């Protein structure tokens, strides 16, 4: 049976336009049961959606031993939600807004995350 959890991306930029950390207080960490546990949880998918403006997010996944490193995800207002399957063992997901350029000031438009086990 599928399971899901969702929430909002905090306002404020976590990362500058070069991927450097501005401040972690603008980010969120989502804890999840370890993905792909035999006979317990299925595949884990992470999705994002936004409205009124495009959003760039920095995402890092922890597999129980180490973080993956921050990867940029570009989410568009005009497109559908962006979803990716996460690796087996994924347990924590760090998410923060990433400036698209030095002049980017849109750090408060609606943006949300969704995790699903299927």
PDB file of C-alpha atoms in Angstrom, residues 58-106:
ATOM      1  CA  UNK A  58      19.441  22.197  -3.345  1.00  0.00           C
ATOM      2  CA  UNK A  59      18.821  18.587  -2.272  1.00  0.00           C
ATOM      3  CA  UNK A  60      21.090  16.191  -0.385  1.00  0.00           C
ATOM      4  CA  UNK A  61      20.153  12.626   0.616  1.00  0.00           C
ATOM      5  CA  UNK A  62      21.610  10.666   3.545  1.00  0.00           C
ATOM      6  CA  UNK A  63      21.797   6.885   3.123  1.00  0.00           C
ATOM      7  CA  UNK A  64      22.405   6.042   6.803  1.00  0.00           C
ATOM      8  CA  UNK A  65      26.183   6.483   6.436  1.00  0.00           C
ATOM      9  CA  UNK A  66      26.841   9.672   4.470  1.00  0.00           C
ATOM     10  CA  UNK A  67      25.273  12.598   2.616  1.00  0.00           C
ATOM     11  CA  UNK A  68      25.128  12.555  -1.196  1.00  0.00           C
ATOM     12  CA  UNK A  69      26.251  16.157  -1.576  1.00  0.00           C
ATOM     13  CA  UNK A  70      23.940  18.993  -2.570  1.00  0.00           C
ATOM     14  CA  UNK A  71      22.421  18.578  -6.030  1.00  0.00           C
ATOM     15  CA  UNK A  72      20.437  21.349  -7.808  1.00  0.00           C
ATOM     16  CA  UNK A  73      16.833  20.620  -8.814  1.00  0.00           C
ATOM     17  CA  UNK A  74      15.012  23.113 -11.088  1.00  0.00           C
ATOM     18  CA  UNK A  75      11.262  23.177 -10.453  1.00  0.00           C
ATOM     19  CA  UNK A  76       9.047  25.103 -12.881  1.00  0.00           C
ATOM     20  CA  UNK A  77       5.771  26.868 -12.261  1.00  0.00           C
ATOM     21  CA  UNK A  78       4.480  25.941 -15.732  1.00  0.00           C
ATOM     22  CA  UNK A  79       5.421  22.253 -15.547  1.00  0.00           C
ATOM     23  CA  UNK A  80       4.065  19.354 -13.546  1.00  0.00           C
ATOM     24  CA  UNK A  81       5.655  18.238 -10.325  1.00  0.00           C
ATOM     25  CA  UNK A  82       9.230  16.994 -10.598  1.00  0.00           C
ATOM     26  CA  UNK A  83       9.740  13.501  -9.161  1.00  0.00           C
ATOM     27  CA  UNK A  84      12.801  11.277  -8.782  1.00  0.00           C
ATOM     28  CA  UNK A  85      13.314   7.843  -7.268  1.00  0.00           C
ATOM     29  CA  UNK A  86      15.757   7.963  -4.361  1.00  0.00           C
ATOM     30  CA  UNK A  87      18.461   5.352  -3.778  1.00  0.00           C
ATOM     31  CA  UNK A  88      17.953   2.332  -1.523  1.00  0.00           C
ATOM     32  CA  UNK A  89      18.596   3.100   2.150  1.00  0.00           C
ATOM     33  CA  UNK A  90      17.730   6.815   1.868  1.00  0.00           C
ATOM     34  CA  UNK A  91      16.772   8.016   5.366  1.00  0.00           C
ATOM     35  CA  UNK A  92      17.142  11.806   5.517  1.00  0.00           C
ATOM     36  CA  UNK A  93      16.609  14.478   2.882  1.00  0.00           C
ATOM     37  CA  UNK A  94      17.954  18.032   3.277  1.00  0.00           C
ATOM     38  CA  UNK A  95      16.201  20.655   1.124  1.00  0.00           C
ATOM     39  CA  UNK A  96      16.836  24.383   0.707  1.00  0.00           C
ATOM     40  CA  UNK A  97      16.148  27.146  -1.784  1.00  0.00           C
ATOM     41  CA  UNK A  98      19.010  27.994  -4.156  1.00  0.00           C
ATOM     42  CA  UNK A  99      19.356  31.435  -5.784  1.00  0.00           C
ATOM     43  CA  UNK A 100      19.017  31.160  -9.571  1.00  0.00           C
ATOM     44  CA  UNK A 101      21.205  34.264 -10.013  1.00  0.00           C
ATOM     45  CA  UNK A 102      22.802  36.980  -7.901  1.00  0.00           C
ATOM     46  CA  UNK A 103      19.734  39.173  -8.394  1.00  0.00           C
ATOM     47  CA  UNK A 104      17.179  36.468  -7.540  1.00  0.00           C
ATOM     48  CA  UNK A 105      14.887  37.799  -4.811  1.00  0.00           C
ATOM     49  CA  UNK A 106      11.962  35.372  -5.108  1.00  0.00           C
TER      50      UNK A 106
END
